[in-house]
Short mmCIF file of C-alpha atoms in Angstrom, two decimals:
data_model
loop_
_atom_site.label_atom_id
_atom_site.label_comp_id
_atom_site.label_asym_id
_atom_site.label_seq_id
_atom_site.Cartn_x
_atom_site.Cartn_y
_atom_site.Cartn_z
CA MET A 1 149.23 54.18 87.32
CA ASN A 2 145.88 54.18 89.06
CA VAL A 3 146.66 51.82 91.89
CA GLU A 4 143.64 53.08 93.81
CA ILE A 5 141.28 51.70 91.17
CA LEU A 6 143.00 48.32 91.34
CA ILE A 7 142.72 48.31 95.14
CA LEU A 8 138.98 49.03 94.99
CA GLY A 9 138.50 46.42 92.28
CA TYR A 10 140.37 43.75 94.22
CA LEU A 11 138.43 44.60 97.39
CA LEU A 12 135.20 44.14 95.43
CA PHE A 13 136.56 40.88 94.03
CA SER A 14 137.37 39.64 97.54
CA VAL A 15 133.87 40.49 98.79
CA PHE A 16 132.30 38.66 95.86
CA SER A 17 134.67 35.72 96.41
CA PHE A 18 133.62 35.34 100.02
CA MET A 19 129.95 35.74 99.04
CA ALA A 20 130.34 33.07 96.36
CA ALA A 21 131.85 30.68 98.89
CA GLY A 22 128.86 31.08 101.19
CA SER A 23 126.19 31.00 98.51
CA ALA A 24 124.68 28.09 96.65
CA LYS A 25 124.02 30.27 93.59
CA LYS A 26 126.45 29.64 90.76
CA GLN A 27 125.76 33.07 89.21
CA ILE A 28 127.71 34.84 91.97
CA PHE A 29 130.59 32.42 91.45
CA TYR A 30 130.73 33.11 87.69
CA ILE A 31 130.42 36.88 88.17
CA THR A 32 133.30 36.67 90.64
CA LEU A 33 135.48 34.82 88.16
CA LEU A 34 134.70 37.30 85.38
CA LEU A 35 135.39 40.26 87.63
CA GLY A 36 138.70 38.79 88.76
CA ALA A 37 139.79 37.97 85.22
CA ALA A 38 138.87 41.47 84.03
CA LEU A 39 140.81 43.03 86.91
CA LEU A 40 143.80 40.86 86.13
CA LEU A 41 143.71 41.99 82.50
CA VAL A 42 143.50 45.65 83.54
CA HIS A 43 146.34 45.15 86.01
CA GLY A 44 148.50 43.48 83.37
CA GLY A 45 147.65 46.24 80.92
CA THR A 46 148.76 48.92 83.35
CA ILE A 47 152.06 47.12 83.90
CA LEU A 48 152.55 46.85 80.15
CA TRP A 49 151.62 50.51 79.63
CA ARG A 50 154.09 51.61 82.29
CA GLY A 51 156.81 49.56 80.61
CA ILE A 52 156.09 51.16 77.25
CA GLU A 53 156.07 54.61 78.82
CA ALA A 54 159.35 53.96 80.67
CA LYS A 55 160.98 52.32 77.62
CA HIS A 56 162.29 49.51 79.83
CA LEU A 57 160.89 46.67 81.91
CA PRO A 58 158.83 48.07 84.77
CA PHE A 59 160.59 45.98 87.45
CA THR A 60 163.34 48.35 88.52
CA ASN A 61 162.15 50.06 91.71
CA MET A 62 160.14 49.11 94.79
CA PHE A 63 156.87 50.63 93.52
CA GLU A 64 156.98 48.62 90.28
CA THR A 65 158.06 45.46 92.10
CA LEU A 66 155.14 45.61 94.52
CA VAL A 67 152.68 46.21 91.67
CA LEU A 68 154.17 43.22 89.86
CA MET A 69 153.96 41.04 92.98
CA ALA A 70 150.27 41.85 93.46
CA PHE A 71 149.70 40.93 89.81
CA PHE A 72 151.52 37.61 90.18
CA ILE A 73 149.56 36.69 93.32
CA LEU A 74 146.26 36.94 91.46
CA ALA A 75 147.71 35.41 88.29
CA LEU A 76 148.89 32.37 90.26
CA TYR A 77 145.45 32.08 91.83
CA PHE A 78 143.83 31.94 88.40
CA LEU A 79 146.48 29.57 87.03
CA THR A 80 145.90 27.10 89.87
CA PHE A 81 142.12 27.55 89.94
CA PRO A 82 141.35 24.42 87.86
CA TRP A 83 142.86 22.28 90.63
CA HIS A 84 141.43 23.85 93.79
CA LYS A 85 138.20 25.52 92.50
CA SER A 86 137.93 27.58 95.67
CA SER A 87 136.64 31.12 95.65
CA VAL A 88 137.74 31.60 99.26
CA LEU A 89 141.38 31.40 98.18
CA GLY A 90 140.67 34.10 95.62
CA GLY A 91 139.22 36.30 98.35
CA PHE A 92 142.32 35.92 100.49
CA ALA A 93 144.63 36.41 97.50
CA ALA A 94 142.79 39.62 96.63
CA VAL A 95 143.09 40.92 100.20
CA VAL A 96 146.84 40.25 100.17
CA ALA A 97 147.12 41.98 96.79
CA CYS A 98 145.19 44.98 98.19
CA VAL A 99 147.57 45.26 101.14
CA ILE A 100 150.58 45.09 98.83
CA LEU A 101 149.08 47.69 96.50
CA ALA A 102 148.22 49.90 99.48
CA LEU A 103 151.90 49.85 100.47
CA THR A 104 152.74 51.46 97.14
CA GLY A 105 151.00 54.60 98.40
CA PHE A 106 154.05 55.28 100.56
CA LEU A 107 156.47 55.03 97.64
CA PRO A 108 157.22 57.45 94.80
CA SER A 109 155.57 56.32 91.57
CA ASP A 110 157.83 58.33 89.27
CA ILE A 111 159.35 56.56 86.31
CA GLU A 112 163.09 56.59 86.80
CA PRO A 113 165.78 56.00 84.18
CA LEU A 114 167.30 52.56 84.17
CA LEU A 115 170.50 52.28 86.19
CA PRO A 116 173.54 51.05 84.27
CA ALA A 117 173.81 47.99 86.53
CA LEU A 118 170.28 46.95 85.49
CA LYS A 119 170.91 47.16 81.74
CA SER A 120 171.20 43.42 81.36
CA ASN A 121 169.25 40.72 79.59
CA TRP A 122 169.07 38.86 82.90
CA LEU A 123 166.82 41.47 84.48
CA LEU A 124 163.63 39.94 83.07
CA PHE A 125 164.48 36.38 84.10
CA HIS A 126 165.84 37.25 87.52
CA VAL A 127 163.02 39.54 88.64
CA THR A 128 160.27 37.36 87.18
CA THR A 129 161.63 34.25 88.89
CA VAL A 130 162.10 35.94 92.25
CA ILE A 131 158.69 37.65 92.28
CA THR A 132 156.97 34.43 91.16
CA GLY A 133 158.59 32.63 94.09
CA TYR A 134 157.49 35.30 96.54
CA ALA A 135 153.97 35.37 95.11
CA SER A 136 153.74 31.57 95.30
CA PHE A 137 154.67 31.67 98.96
#
């Protein structure tokens, strides 16, 4: 997974978000939203691709969990955007996602086989609920 590309993209998104907050031009605001949505789609695609490659849900080690948390932080920003309409929040969310993704550089990114204790139907619900809670915080 090219986490470095996501980090650079989210840093660019945060810069554009802060520029859009300080500018009266709506074009910067719309470019920021399109860039963020495109990055979120790429990020989701990389998570999906890793899951297909691993042949199990990509939520089973710390590397995958941090990548998922960064995804959920930006996804929650875009889900709540119709209520707050603030590009500054997107800038801060992108910075937090960059820090989380940067932490993955210290972890092994190898795809590991699924442990027998994790071969449960509850894995999806449990991890998704917990990471959504952490990302919301």
